[in-house]
Short mmCIF file of C-alpha atoms and ligand atoms in Angstrom, two decimals:
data_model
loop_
_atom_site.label_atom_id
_atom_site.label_comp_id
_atom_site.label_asym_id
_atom_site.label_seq_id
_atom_site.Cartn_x
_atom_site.Cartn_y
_atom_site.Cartn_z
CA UNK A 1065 40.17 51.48 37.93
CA UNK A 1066 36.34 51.10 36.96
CA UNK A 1067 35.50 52.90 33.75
CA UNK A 1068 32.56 54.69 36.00
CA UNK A 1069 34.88 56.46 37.93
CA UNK A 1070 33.94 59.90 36.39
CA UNK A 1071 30.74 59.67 37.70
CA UNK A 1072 30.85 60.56 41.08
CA UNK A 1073 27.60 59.21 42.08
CA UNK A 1074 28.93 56.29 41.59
CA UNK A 1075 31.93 56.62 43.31
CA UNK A 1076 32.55 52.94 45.85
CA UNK A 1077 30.60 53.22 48.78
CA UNK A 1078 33.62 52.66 50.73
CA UNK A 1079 34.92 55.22 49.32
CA UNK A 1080 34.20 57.69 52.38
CA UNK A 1081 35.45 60.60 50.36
CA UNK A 1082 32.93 61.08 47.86
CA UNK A 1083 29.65 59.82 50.21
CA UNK A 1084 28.78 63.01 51.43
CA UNK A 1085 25.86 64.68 48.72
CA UNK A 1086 27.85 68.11 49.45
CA UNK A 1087 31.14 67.48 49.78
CA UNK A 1088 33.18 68.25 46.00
CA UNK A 1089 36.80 67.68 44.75
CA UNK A 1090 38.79 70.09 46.54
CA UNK A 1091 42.12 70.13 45.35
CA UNK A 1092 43.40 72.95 47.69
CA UNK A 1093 47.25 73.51 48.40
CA UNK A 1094 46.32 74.29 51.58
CA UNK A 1095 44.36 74.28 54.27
CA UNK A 1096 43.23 71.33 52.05
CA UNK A 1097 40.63 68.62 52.15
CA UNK A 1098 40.30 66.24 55.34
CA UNK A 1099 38.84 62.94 54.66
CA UNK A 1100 34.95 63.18 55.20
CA UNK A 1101 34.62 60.73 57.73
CA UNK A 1102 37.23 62.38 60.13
CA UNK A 1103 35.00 64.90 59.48
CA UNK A 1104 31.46 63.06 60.30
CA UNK A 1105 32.94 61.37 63.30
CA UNK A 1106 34.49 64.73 64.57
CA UNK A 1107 30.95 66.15 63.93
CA UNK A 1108 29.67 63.18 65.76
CA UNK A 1109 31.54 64.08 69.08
CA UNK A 1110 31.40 67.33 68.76
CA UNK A 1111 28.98 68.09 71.48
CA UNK A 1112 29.28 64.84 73.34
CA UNK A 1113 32.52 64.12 73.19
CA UNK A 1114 32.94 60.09 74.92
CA UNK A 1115 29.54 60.77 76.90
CA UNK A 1116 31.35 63.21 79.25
CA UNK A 1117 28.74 66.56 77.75
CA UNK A 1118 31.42 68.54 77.03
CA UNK A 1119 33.57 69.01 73.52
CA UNK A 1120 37.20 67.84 73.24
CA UNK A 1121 37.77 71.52 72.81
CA UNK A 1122 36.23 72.47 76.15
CA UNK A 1123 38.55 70.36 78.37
CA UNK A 1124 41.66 70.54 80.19
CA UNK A 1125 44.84 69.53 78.45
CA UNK A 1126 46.21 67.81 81.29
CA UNK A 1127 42.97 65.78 82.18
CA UNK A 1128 43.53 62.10 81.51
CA UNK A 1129 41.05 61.67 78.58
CA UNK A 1130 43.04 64.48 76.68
CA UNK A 1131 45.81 62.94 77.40
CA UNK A 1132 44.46 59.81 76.27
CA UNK A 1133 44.38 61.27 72.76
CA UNK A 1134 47.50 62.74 72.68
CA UNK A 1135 49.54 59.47 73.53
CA UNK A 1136 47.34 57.91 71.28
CA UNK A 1137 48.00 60.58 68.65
CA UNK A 1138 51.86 60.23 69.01
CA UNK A 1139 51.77 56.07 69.17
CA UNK A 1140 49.70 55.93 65.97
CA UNK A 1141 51.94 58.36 64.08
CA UNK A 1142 55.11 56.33 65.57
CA UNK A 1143 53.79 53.11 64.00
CA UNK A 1144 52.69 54.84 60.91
CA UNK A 1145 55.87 56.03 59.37
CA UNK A 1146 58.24 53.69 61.49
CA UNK A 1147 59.52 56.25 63.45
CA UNK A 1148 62.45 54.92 65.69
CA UNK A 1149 62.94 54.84 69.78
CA UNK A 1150 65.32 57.45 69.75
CA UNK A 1151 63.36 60.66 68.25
CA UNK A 1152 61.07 62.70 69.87
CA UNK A 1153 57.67 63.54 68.22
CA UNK A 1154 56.43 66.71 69.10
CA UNK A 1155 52.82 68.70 68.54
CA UNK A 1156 53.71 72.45 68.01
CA UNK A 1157 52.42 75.78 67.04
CA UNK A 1158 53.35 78.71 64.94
CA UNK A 1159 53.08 76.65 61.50
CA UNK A 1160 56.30 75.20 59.34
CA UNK A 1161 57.30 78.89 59.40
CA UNK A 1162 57.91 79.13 62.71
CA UNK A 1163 60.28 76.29 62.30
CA UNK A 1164 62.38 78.49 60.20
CA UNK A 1165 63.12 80.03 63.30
CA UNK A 1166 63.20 77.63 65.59
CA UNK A 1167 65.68 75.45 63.25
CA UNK A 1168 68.80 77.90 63.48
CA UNK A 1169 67.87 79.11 66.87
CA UNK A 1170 68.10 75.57 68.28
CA UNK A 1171 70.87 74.12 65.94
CA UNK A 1172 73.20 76.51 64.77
CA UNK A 1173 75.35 76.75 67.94
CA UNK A 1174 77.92 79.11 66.73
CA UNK A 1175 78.39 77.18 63.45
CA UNK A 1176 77.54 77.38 59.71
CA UNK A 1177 74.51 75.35 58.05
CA UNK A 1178 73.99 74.45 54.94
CA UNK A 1179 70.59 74.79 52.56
CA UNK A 1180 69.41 73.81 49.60
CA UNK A 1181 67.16 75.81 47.55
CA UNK A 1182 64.54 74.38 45.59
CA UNK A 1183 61.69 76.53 45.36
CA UNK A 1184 59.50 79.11 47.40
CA UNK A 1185 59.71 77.41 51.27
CA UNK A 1186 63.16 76.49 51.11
CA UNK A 1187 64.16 79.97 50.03
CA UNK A 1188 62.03 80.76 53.01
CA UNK A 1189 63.92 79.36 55.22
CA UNK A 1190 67.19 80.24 54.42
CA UNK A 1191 66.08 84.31 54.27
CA UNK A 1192 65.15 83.18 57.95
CA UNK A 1193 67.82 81.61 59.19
CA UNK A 1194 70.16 84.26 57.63
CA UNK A 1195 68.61 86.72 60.15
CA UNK A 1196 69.89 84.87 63.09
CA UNK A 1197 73.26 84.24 61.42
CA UNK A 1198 73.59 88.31 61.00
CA UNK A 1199 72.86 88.40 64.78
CA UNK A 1200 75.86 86.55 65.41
CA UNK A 1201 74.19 83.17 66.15
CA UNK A 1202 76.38 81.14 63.11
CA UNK A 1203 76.68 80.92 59.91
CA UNK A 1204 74.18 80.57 56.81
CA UNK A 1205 74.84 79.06 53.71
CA UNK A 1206 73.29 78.08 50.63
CA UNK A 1207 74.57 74.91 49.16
CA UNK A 1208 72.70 75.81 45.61
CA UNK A 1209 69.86 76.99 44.15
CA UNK A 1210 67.30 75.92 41.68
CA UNK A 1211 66.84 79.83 40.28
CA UNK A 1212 68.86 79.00 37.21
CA UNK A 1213 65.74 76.66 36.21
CA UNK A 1214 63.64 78.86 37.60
CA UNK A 1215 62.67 76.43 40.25
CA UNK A 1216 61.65 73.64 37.69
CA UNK A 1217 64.43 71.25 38.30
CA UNK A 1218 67.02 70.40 41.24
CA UNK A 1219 70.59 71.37 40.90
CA UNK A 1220 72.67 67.82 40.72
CA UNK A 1221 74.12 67.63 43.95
CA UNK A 1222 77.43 66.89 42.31
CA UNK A 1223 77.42 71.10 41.87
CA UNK A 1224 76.49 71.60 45.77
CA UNK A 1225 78.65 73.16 47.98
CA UNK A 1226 78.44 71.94 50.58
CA UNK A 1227 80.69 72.63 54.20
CA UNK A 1228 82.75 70.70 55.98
CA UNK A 1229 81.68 70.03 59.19
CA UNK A 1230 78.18 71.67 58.57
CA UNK A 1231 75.73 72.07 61.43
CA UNK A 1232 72.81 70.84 59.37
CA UNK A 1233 71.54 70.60 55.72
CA UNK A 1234 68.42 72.12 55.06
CA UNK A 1235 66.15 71.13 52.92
CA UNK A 1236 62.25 71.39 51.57
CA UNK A 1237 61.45 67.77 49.80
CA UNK A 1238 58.21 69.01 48.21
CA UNK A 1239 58.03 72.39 47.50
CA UNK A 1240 54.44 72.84 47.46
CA UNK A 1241 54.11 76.50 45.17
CA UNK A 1242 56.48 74.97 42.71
CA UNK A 1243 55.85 71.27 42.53
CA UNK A 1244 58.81 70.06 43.00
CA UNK A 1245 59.91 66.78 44.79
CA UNK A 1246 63.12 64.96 46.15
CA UNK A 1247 62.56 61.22 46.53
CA UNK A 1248 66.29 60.65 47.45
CA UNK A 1249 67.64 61.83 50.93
CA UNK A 1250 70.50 64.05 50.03
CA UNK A 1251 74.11 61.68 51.19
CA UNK A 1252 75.54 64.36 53.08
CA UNK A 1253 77.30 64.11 56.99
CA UNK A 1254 75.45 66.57 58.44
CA UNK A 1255 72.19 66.24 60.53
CA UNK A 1256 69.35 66.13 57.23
CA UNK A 1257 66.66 68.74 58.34
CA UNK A 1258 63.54 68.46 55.66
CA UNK A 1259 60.64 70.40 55.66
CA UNK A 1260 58.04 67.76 54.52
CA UNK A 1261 55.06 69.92 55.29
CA UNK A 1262 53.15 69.12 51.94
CA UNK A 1263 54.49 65.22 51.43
CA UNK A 1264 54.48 63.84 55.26
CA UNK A 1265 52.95 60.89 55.32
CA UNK A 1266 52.19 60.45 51.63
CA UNK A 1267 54.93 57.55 51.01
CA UNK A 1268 57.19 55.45 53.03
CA UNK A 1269 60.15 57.33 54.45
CA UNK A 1270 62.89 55.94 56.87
CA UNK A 1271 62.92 58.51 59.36
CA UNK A 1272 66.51 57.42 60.29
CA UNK A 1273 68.12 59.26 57.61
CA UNK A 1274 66.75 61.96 58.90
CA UNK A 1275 68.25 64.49 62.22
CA UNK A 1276 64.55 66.00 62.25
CA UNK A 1277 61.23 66.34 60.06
CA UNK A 1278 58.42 69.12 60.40
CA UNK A 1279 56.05 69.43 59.03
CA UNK A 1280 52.51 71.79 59.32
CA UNK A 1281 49.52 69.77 59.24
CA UNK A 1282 47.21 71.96 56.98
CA UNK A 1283 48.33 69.90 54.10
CA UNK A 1284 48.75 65.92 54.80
CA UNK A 1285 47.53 65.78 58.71
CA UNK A 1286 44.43 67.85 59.11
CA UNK A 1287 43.95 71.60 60.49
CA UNK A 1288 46.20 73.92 60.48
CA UNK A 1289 47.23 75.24 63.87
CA UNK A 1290 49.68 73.03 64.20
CA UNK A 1291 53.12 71.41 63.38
CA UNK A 1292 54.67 67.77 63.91
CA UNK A 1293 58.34 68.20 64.53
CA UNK A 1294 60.17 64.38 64.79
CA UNK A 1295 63.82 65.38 65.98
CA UNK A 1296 66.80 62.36 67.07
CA UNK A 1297 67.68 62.63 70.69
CA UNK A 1298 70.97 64.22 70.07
CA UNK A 1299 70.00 67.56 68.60
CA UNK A 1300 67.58 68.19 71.77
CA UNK A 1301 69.33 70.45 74.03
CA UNK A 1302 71.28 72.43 72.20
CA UNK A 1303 69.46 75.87 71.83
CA UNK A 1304 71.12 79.26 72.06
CA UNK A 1305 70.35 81.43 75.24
CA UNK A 1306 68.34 83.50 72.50
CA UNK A 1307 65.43 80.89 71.69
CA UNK A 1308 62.43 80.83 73.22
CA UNK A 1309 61.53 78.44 75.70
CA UNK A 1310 58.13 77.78 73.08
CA UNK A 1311 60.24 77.02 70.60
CA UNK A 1312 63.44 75.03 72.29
CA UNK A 1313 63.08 71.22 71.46
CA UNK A 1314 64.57 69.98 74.34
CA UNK A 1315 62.03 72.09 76.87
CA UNK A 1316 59.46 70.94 74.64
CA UNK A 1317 60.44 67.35 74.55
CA UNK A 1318 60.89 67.54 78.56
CA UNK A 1319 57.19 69.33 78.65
CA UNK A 1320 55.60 66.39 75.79
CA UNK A 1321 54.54 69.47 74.10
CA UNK A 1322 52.57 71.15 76.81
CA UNK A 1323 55.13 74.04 77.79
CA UNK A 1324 51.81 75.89 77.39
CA UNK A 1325 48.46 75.21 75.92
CA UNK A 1326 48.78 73.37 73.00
CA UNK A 1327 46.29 73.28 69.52
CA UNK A 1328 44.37 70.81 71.36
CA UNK A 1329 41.70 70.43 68.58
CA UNK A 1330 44.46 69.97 65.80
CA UNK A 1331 45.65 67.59 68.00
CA UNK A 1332 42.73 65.94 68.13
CA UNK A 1333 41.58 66.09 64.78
CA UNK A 1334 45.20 64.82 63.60
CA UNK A 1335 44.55 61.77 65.82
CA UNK A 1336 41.67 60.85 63.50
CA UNK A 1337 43.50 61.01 60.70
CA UNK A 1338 46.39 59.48 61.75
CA UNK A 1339 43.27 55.96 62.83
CA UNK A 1340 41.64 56.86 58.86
CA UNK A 1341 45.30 56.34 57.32
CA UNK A 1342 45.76 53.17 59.61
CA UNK A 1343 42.16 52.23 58.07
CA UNK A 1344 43.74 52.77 54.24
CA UNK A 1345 46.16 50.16 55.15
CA UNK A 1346 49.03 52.77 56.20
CA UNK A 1347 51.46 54.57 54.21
CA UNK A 1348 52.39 52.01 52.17
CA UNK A 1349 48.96 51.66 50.64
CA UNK A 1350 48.38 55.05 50.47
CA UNK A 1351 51.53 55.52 48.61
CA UNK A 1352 50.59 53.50 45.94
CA UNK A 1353 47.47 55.87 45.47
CA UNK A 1354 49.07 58.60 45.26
CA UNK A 1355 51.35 57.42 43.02
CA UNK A 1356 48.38 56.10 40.81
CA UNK A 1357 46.99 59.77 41.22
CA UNK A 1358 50.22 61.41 40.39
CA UNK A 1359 50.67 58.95 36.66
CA UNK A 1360 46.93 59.62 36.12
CA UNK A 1361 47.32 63.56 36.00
CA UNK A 1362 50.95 63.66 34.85
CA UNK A 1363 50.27 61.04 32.29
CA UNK A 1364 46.81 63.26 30.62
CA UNK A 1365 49.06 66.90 31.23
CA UNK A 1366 51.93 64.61 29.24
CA UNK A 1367 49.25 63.26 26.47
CA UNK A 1368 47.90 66.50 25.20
CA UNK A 1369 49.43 69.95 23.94
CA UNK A 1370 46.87 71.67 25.43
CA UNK A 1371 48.17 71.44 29.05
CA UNK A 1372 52.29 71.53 30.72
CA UNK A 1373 53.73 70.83 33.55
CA UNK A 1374 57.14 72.10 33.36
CA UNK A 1375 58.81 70.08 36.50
CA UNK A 1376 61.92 67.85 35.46
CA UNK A 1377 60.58 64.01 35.37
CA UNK A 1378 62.26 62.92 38.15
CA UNK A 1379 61.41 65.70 40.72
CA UNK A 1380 57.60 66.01 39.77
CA UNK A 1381 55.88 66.40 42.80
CA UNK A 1382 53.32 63.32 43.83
CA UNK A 1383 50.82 65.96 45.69
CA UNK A 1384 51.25 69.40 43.83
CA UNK A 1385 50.96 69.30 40.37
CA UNK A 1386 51.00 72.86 38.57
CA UNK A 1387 50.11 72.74 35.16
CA UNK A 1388 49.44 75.58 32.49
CA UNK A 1389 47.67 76.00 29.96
CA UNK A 1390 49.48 76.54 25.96
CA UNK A 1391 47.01 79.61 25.43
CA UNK A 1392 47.01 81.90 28.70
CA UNK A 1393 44.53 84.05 28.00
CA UNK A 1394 41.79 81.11 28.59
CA UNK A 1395 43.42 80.06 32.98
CA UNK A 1396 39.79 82.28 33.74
CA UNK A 1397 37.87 80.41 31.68
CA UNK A 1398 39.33 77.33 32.76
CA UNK A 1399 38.91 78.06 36.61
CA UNK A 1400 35.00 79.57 36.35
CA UNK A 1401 34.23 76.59 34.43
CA UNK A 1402 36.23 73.47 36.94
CA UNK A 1403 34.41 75.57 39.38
CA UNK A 1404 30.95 75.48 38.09
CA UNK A 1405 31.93 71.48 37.51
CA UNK A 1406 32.49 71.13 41.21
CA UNK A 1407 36.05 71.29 40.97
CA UNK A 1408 37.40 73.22 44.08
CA UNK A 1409 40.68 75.51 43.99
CA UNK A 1410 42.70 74.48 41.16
CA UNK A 1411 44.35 78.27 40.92
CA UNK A 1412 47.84 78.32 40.72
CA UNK A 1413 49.78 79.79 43.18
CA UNK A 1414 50.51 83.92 42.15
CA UNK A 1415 54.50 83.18 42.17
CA UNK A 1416 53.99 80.31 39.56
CA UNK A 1417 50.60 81.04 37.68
CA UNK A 1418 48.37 78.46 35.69
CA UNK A 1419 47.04 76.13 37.04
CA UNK A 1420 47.60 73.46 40.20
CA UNK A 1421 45.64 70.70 41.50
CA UNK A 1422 46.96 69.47 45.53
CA UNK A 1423 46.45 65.68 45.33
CA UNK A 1424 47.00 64.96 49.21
CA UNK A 1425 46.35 61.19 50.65
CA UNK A 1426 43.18 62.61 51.26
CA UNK A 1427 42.02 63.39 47.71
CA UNK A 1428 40.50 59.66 46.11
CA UNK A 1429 41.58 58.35 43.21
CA UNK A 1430 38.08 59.34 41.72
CA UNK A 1431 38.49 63.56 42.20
CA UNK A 1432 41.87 63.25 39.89
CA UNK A 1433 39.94 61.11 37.91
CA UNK A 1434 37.11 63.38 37.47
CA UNK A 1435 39.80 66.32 36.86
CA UNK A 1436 41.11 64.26 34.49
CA UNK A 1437 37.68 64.09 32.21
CA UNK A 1438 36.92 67.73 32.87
CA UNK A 1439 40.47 68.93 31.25
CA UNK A 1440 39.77 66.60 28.61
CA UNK A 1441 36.60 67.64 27.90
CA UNK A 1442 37.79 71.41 28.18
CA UNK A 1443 40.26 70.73 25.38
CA UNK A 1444 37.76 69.56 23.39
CA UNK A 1445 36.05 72.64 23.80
CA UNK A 1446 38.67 75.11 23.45
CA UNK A 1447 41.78 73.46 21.81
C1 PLP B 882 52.60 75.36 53.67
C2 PLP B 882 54.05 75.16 53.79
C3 PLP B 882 54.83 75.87 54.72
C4 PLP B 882 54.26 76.95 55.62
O1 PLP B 882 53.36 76.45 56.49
P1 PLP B 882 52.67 77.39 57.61
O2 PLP B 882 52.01 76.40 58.48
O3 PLP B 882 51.75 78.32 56.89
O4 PLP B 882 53.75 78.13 58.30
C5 PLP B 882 56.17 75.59 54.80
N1 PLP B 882 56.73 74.66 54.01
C6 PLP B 882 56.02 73.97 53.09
C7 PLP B 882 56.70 72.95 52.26
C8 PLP B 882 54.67 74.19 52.96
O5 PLP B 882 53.94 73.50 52.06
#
């Protein structure tokens, strides 16, 4: 790291981030920053979209230059997290939440699934899936919970309960409100369902462990208004009578995600990203940023007295991290003045409090580093 990396004038030129006069640190949980030139070149085509005098927005979904982008979209993403022949990647609607739904509705088949609860989503989607299981659909079942620690740590999964013969295994690897993170796929039989809504993307995964991955783009991909569900072959097709067609993965796999109109600019816009992450080197490279990030805030929260982050060492999150402050009364003081430094949305989330700073791939290395010198300079101030 340069020792002028505070100064965000002069932030690297290639550093497309931080070019833009305007644009701040943003360190939103969600919908969060996009990388500024995604932005520029989506501005770019926005009224001329490839010479044709029309936006992307304003065109069919089924002509061939949408479709261009879409099978350009999925190919990209394929090659970007290694994701193998036999799962389907598809470009949904209705947010991660609507994949609490669609999860039991399309898996549960009579019999009983198992979740783990970590924090705020994964509780989430267990309350959701317990509705179906009340209707007669299966059986709901939570494996453990983090409550104990008050969603600060993960239960050792030596304590789980978990079924014999379970459906699925539910899980949320970053809970986003709370910070927390599970590196390690969970070694259990059944089909591993994780919501990775807030970590897609950020580090190398292999998707093989997995039975499916969703994820909402708001945080990692770009807008919101859409969600990436990567599901193996063999849990297509196996949706009770009562899902709807929208939301049954095997008509949507069938339909390539066009049983109706899909979030065509989403789409679009997560297309970009997906060529700007290729352009970072992949996920590999970004991974190593965001780990670098991650040390950088974690290490200064670790350093002082002043600031906590109460997450168990090995689950600390690598793009939420809340933090609080040792004397409450001053979390106002502390967000008016990161605010009036051009430090964007650092509030905690209401169910946690404090403080939290998103650090998504598309946050530089130079925001957490400017953070970083603000808190510092804060303690200074008011320690
Ligand atoms: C944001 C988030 C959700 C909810 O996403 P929506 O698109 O608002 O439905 C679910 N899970 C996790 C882990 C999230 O971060």
């Amino acid at each position: 790291m340069s020792d002028n990396t505070s100064n965000r004038s002069a932030a690297n030129n290639s550093d497309h981030t931080t070019t833009h006069p305007h644009r701040v640190p943003n360190f939103s949980a969600g919908p969060a920053t996009i990388p500024t030139q995604v932005l520029a070149r989506a501005q770019n085509e926005m009224l001329d979209w490839q010479g044709r005098g029309v936006s992307v927005m304003e065109v069919s979904h089924r002509s061939k230059e949408y479709l261009a982008i879409v099978e350009k979209a999925e190919s990209k993403l394929r090659a970007l997290m290694d994701i193998p022949d036999n799962y389907k990647v598809l470009f949904l609607q209705g947010g991660a939440s609507l994949q609490f739904s669609a999860i039991p509705l399309n898996l549960l088949q009579g019999g009983q699934a198992d979740y783990l609860t970590t924090g705020t989503w994964s509780k989430k989607a267990l309350k959701e899936a317990s509705r179906y299981a009340k209707l007669g659909l299966g059986a709901v079942h939570e494996v453990a919970s983090a409550k104990d620690s008050n969603f600060t740590d993960v239960p050792s999964s030596s304590t789980w309960h978990v079924s014999d013969d379970a459906a699925y295994f539910h899980y949320c690897v970053n809970e986003t409100i709370h910070g927390v993170q599970i590196f390690e796929p969970p070694q259990v039989d059944a089909p591993l369902i994780a919501d990775m809504s807030s970590c897609i993307l950020s580090q190398p995964i292999d998707v093989s462990k997995f039975g499916m991955i969703y994820a909402g783009a708001q945080k990692n991909i770009g807008p919101a208004g859409l969600v990436i569900v990567i599901i193996r072959d063999d849990l297509l097709n196996q949706a009770s009578d009562w899902c709807p067609l929208l939301m049954n993965y095997g008509h949507q796999a069938e339909k390539e995600s066009m049983s109706n109109t899909p979030a065509t600019y989403s789409w679009y816009l997560a297309g970009l990203v997906f060529d700007w992450l290729e352009e970072q080197g992949g996920v590999e490279a970004i991974g190593k940023i965001n780990q670098q990030k991650a040390d950088l805030l974690y290490n200064a929260i670790d350093n002082s007295a002043f600031y906590h982050n109460a997450v168990a060492k090995p689950y600390r999150s690598i793009m939420n991290v809340p933090f609080t402050l040792a004397d409450s009364s001053l979390d106002k003081v502390f967000l008016a003045e990161s605010e009036q430094a051009g430090l964007l949305s650092l509030k905690g989330h209401r169910e946690v409090g404090g403080m939290r700073a998103s650090i998504y791939n598309a946050v530089p290395l130079e925001w957490v580093q400017q953070l970083v010198d603000f808190m510092q300079a804060f303690e200074k101030k008011y320690a």
